[in-house]
Amino acid sequence: MAGPAFRAAAVRVRTPATSANLGPGFDALGLALGLYDDVVVRVADSGLHIDIAGEGSENLPRDERHLLVRSLRTAFDLLGGQPRGLEIVCANRIPHGRGLGSSSAAICAGIVAARAVTIGGEARLDDAALLALATEIEGHPDNVAACLLGGFTLSWMESGAARAIRMEPDDSIVPVVFVPGKPVLTETARGLLPRTVPHVDAAANAGRAALLVEALTRRPELLLPATEDRLHQEYRAPAMPESAALVERLRADGIPAVISGAGPTVMALTDAGTADKVSHLAGAGWAANRLDLDMRGASVLPLAP
């Protein structure tokens, strides 16, 4: 069977940062944020050439080991075959190792770009297949679902397949992220989690996660109780004590604050009237960023003129 044909023109893909868990929604809830990585991919006659600017540019590999390239390759296999060569330009704005979904952004950029440069790619790899592939590469669907779909997502595994639904977050919500200078590896943060938790804590989180769906979509005044967590943040605190202390301090002031993903970034869910004030509360050692909510998810955009 003949392999796929590829477009001669380059494609540009933009993928948003994401925050997973959001307090009680461990490995299930995700929120897309208005902070983006841009990738331009062009099929070439031969070889692999990668330019990287911005976050991670000093440390990321510029060969087949790059997560973006591995994701491209995996998607091309599903699409029917590999191109002879690739030219890739990355403009990274999402901090690495901070719990803002940089790996999910790379994965989603790779698979969306592969589909976009393949003629007939959408027929060969539909949106459900994109989610399944991204989840297979990442290992869990919470970040990749939000990255692909935008908005507020609930994801789960069913009979071995990733599933997700997208919801519209209340447009009054303004995320403020506090990014520390040092990363924490996701593997380190996950390694601190216990194998079992008390039944009372699991029950409490189930209730709070259900409440969080209502709070994020319709009643943001409930965000403080809705973001309470007993399953993961306390256990991960030894790896990020400053982050845990900041969450505790913000919540004591009535501000809904959580560890973003596996940390160490802290995210506060504020509104337009309080976002600027909240952004000044962390003090030295933190980069505070007021962000929009992203509603589009991973997108193929026109090339910049």
XYZ file of C-alpha atoms in Angstrom:
305
model
C 0.000 0.000 0.000
C 1.312 3.452 -0.929
C 2.400 5.696 1.900
C 0.888 9.099 2.587
C 1.542 12.248 0.589
C 2.688 15.369 2.394
C 2.010 19.051 1.928
C 4.847 21.129 0.540
C 3.958 24.113 2.717
C 4.963 24.365 6.370
C 2.321 24.253 9.095
C 2.244 26.236 12.316
C 0.734 24.705 15.449
C 0.033 26.524 18.706
C -0.505 24.562 21.923
C -1.587 25.997 25.284
C -0.190 25.494 28.734
C -2.437 23.434 30.960
C -3.056 22.998 34.651
C -4.161 19.551 35.785
C -5.799 18.322 38.986
C -7.040 21.797 40.031
C -7.023 20.606 43.615
C -9.312 17.585 44.010
C -9.533 16.412 40.376
C -6.421 14.239 40.464
C -5.553 12.835 37.010
C -9.010 13.852 35.745
C -9.558 17.621 35.542
C -7.625 20.058 33.376
C -7.735 23.724 32.427
C -6.195 25.279 29.306
C -4.301 28.526 29.881
C -3.407 31.431 27.629
C 0.324 30.742 27.498
C 1.548 29.077 24.324
C 4.256 27.166 22.536
C 4.431 27.642 18.755
C 5.876 25.042 16.402
C 6.444 25.281 12.645
C 6.951 21.981 10.827
C 7.896 21.510 7.174
C 8.480 18.274 5.323
C 11.968 18.360 3.780
C 13.844 16.255 1.257
C 16.056 14.655 3.892
C 17.400 14.849 7.430
C 16.125 16.402 10.630
C 16.796 20.025 11.555
C 15.443 21.623 14.743
C 15.684 25.236 15.908
C 14.559 25.980 19.469
C 14.115 29.391 21.071
C 12.781 30.264 24.502
C 12.053 27.950 27.419
C 14.289 24.890 27.547
C 16.364 25.954 24.554
C 19.636 25.386 26.402
C 18.845 21.828 27.459
C 16.470 20.264 24.943
C 17.914 17.763 22.451
C 17.889 18.662 18.779
C 17.545 15.148 17.465
C 15.200 12.162 17.566
C 15.172 12.221 21.372
C 13.108 15.425 21.476
C 9.585 14.660 22.718
C 8.086 16.690 19.887
C 9.992 14.636 17.313
C 9.060 11.354 18.983
C 5.408 12.433 18.921
C 5.650 13.399 15.256
C 7.198 10.030 14.431
C 4.541 8.089 16.332
C 1.756 9.992 14.584
C 3.356 9.564 11.152
C 3.470 5.800 11.729
C -0.287 5.809 12.344
C -0.811 8.035 9.315
C 0.896 5.518 7.069
C 4.558 6.444 6.811
C 7.414 8.797 7.586
C 8.458 11.820 5.500
C 11.983 11.832 4.081
C 13.007 14.800 6.202
C 11.708 17.384 8.660
C 12.497 20.995 9.452
C 11.158 22.170 12.816
C 11.193 25.578 14.492
C 10.060 25.802 18.136
C 9.191 28.983 20.030
C 8.719 27.851 23.630
C 6.988 29.995 26.235
C 5.692 27.331 28.630
C 8.149 26.764 31.518
C 9.548 23.240 31.718
C 9.238 21.068 34.803
C 6.863 23.468 36.537
C 3.486 21.701 36.327
C 2.145 23.721 33.391
C 1.936 20.947 30.830
C 5.050 21.587 28.750
C 5.333 17.905 27.840
C 1.665 17.735 26.858
C 2.124 20.836 24.710
C 5.034 19.169 22.893
C 3.139 15.916 22.415
C 0.008 17.617 21.118
C 2.015 19.903 18.844
C 3.746 16.888 17.336
C 0.659 14.828 16.605
C -1.425 17.785 15.382
C 1.411 18.934 13.116
C 1.863 15.427 11.707
C -1.822 15.251 10.855
C -1.781 18.740 9.352
C 1.156 18.137 6.996
C -0.254 14.798 5.829
C -2.702 15.083 2.955
C -5.923 13.469 4.147
C -4.574 13.386 7.686
C -7.873 14.195 9.396
C -9.551 11.215 7.745
C -6.762 8.907 8.885
C -6.415 10.308 12.425
C -9.605 11.832 13.830
C -9.925 13.817 17.054
C -10.678 10.745 19.182
C -7.567 9.079 17.804
C -5.533 12.207 18.599
C -6.615 12.012 22.245
C -5.857 8.298 22.394
C -2.417 8.801 20.876
C -1.541 11.760 23.094
C -2.630 9.799 26.170
C -0.558 6.800 25.111
C 2.542 8.967 24.791
C 1.948 11.015 27.955
C 0.635 8.196 30.142
C -2.470 9.989 31.441
C -5.150 12.101 29.737
C -5.699 15.097 32.025
C -3.206 17.559 30.519
C -3.400 16.370 26.921
C -7.203 16.545 26.921
C -7.123 20.182 28.015
C -4.312 20.931 25.566
C -6.175 19.437 22.607
C -9.671 20.671 23.437
C -9.106 23.929 25.315
C -11.387 25.183 28.069
C -12.081 23.011 31.110
C -11.896 19.262 30.604
C -12.844 16.104 32.434
C -11.026 13.005 31.232
C -11.089 9.354 32.153
C -10.060 5.900 30.936
C -12.783 3.512 29.799
C -11.978 -0.052 28.707
C -8.414 1.066 28.104
C -9.417 4.040 25.949
C -9.058 7.719 26.837
C -12.259 9.725 26.968
C -12.780 13.436 27.603
C -15.503 16.039 27.676
C -14.980 19.766 27.295
C -16.841 22.351 29.346
C -16.932 26.136 29.149
C -15.303 27.706 32.208
C -17.003 30.777 33.623
C -15.573 33.754 31.755
C -15.078 35.753 34.957
C -12.287 33.425 36.120
C -8.767 34.839 35.788
C -5.909 32.410 36.530
C -2.764 33.762 38.152
C 0.218 31.406 38.125
C 3.211 31.709 40.430
C 6.206 30.006 38.847
C 9.257 29.281 41.034
C 12.790 29.320 39.725
C 13.506 25.615 40.201
C 11.657 22.697 38.585
C 10.344 19.524 40.189
C 10.281 16.398 38.055
C 6.842 14.857 37.607
C 8.338 11.467 38.428
C 9.611 12.830 41.742
C 6.227 14.293 42.640
C 4.377 11.106 41.697
C 6.834 9.014 43.662
C 5.754 10.709 46.883
C 2.143 9.589 46.585
C 1.019 6.761 48.886
C -0.296 3.501 47.464
C -3.493 3.828 49.514
C -5.390 6.721 51.088
C -8.008 6.836 53.859
C -11.562 6.251 52.668
C -12.678 9.502 54.269
C -10.147 11.445 52.188
C -11.214 9.741 48.964
C -14.846 10.529 49.742
C -14.018 14.146 50.504
C -12.160 14.545 47.222
C -14.988 12.979 45.235
C -17.383 15.555 46.640
C -15.013 18.455 46.073
C -14.253 17.376 42.492
C -17.962 17.261 41.706
C -18.401 20.685 43.280
C -15.477 22.019 41.254
C -17.300 21.299 37.988
C -20.145 23.551 39.148
C -17.765 26.179 40.528
C -15.622 26.432 37.402
C -18.509 26.499 34.959
C -21.290 28.408 36.727
C -20.606 29.439 40.316
C -17.041 30.696 40.807
C -17.935 31.937 44.287
C -17.637 28.258 45.305
C -14.062 27.879 44.075
C -12.446 28.070 47.512
C -14.205 25.022 48.998
C -14.289 23.305 45.600
C -10.482 23.325 45.259
C -9.809 21.606 48.580
C -7.673 18.490 48.153
C -6.724 15.560 50.377
C -5.234 13.129 47.870
C -1.966 14.528 46.555
C -0.886 18.058 47.498
C -0.053 17.320 51.133
C 1.950 14.236 50.180
C 3.948 16.171 47.588
C 4.746 19.065 49.915
C 8.214 17.754 50.921
C 9.344 18.146 47.283
C 8.014 21.720 47.078
C 7.690 23.207 50.584
C 7.633 26.818 49.359
C 4.776 26.015 46.980
C 2.804 24.249 49.696
C 3.323 27.205 52.022
C 2.160 29.662 49.361
C -0.989 27.634 48.691
C -1.742 27.568 52.409
C -1.155 31.304 52.759
C -3.315 32.236 49.784
C -6.146 29.966 50.878
C -6.018 31.419 54.386
C -6.692 34.783 52.723
C -9.739 33.360 50.946
C -8.053 32.909 47.560
C -8.684 29.596 45.734
C -5.138 28.334 45.202
C -3.784 24.930 44.196
C -0.603 23.224 43.102
C -0.680 23.205 39.304
C -0.326 19.645 38.073
C 2.626 17.930 39.718
C 4.017 21.325 40.738
C 5.821 23.331 41.793
C 3.816 26.162 40.155
C 0.971 27.525 42.254
C -2.223 28.639 40.519
C -4.818 30.995 41.982
C -8.260 31.226 40.394
C -9.192 34.887 40.738
C -11.329 37.444 38.907
C -10.568 40.676 37.074
C -11.018 42.733 40.216
C -8.498 40.822 42.315
C -6.007 39.297 39.847
C -3.501 42.156 39.906
C -3.573 42.360 43.693
C -3.150 38.606 44.060
C -0.233 38.562 41.617
C 1.819 40.648 44.058
C 1.274 38.380 47.069
C 3.928 35.726 46.456
C 6.993 37.886 47.002
C 10.562 37.312 45.863
C 11.511 34.101 44.104
C 8.287 33.768 42.126
C 7.357 34.884 38.620
C 3.679 35.845 38.775
C 1.696 35.784 35.538
C -1.908 36.797 35.035
C -3.257 34.614 32.230
C -6.359 34.288 30.129
C -8.256 31.048 29.808
C -7.606 29.309 26.500
C -10.780 28.230 24.721
C -9.356 26.861 21.444
C -6.886 24.186 22.426
C -4.235 22.999 20.001
C -4.682 24.954 16.774
C -3.239 25.070 13.286
C -2.588 28.748 12.549
C -1.554 30.713 9.479
C 2.164 31.171 9.103
C 3.369 34.553 10.302
C 4.066 36.939 7.410
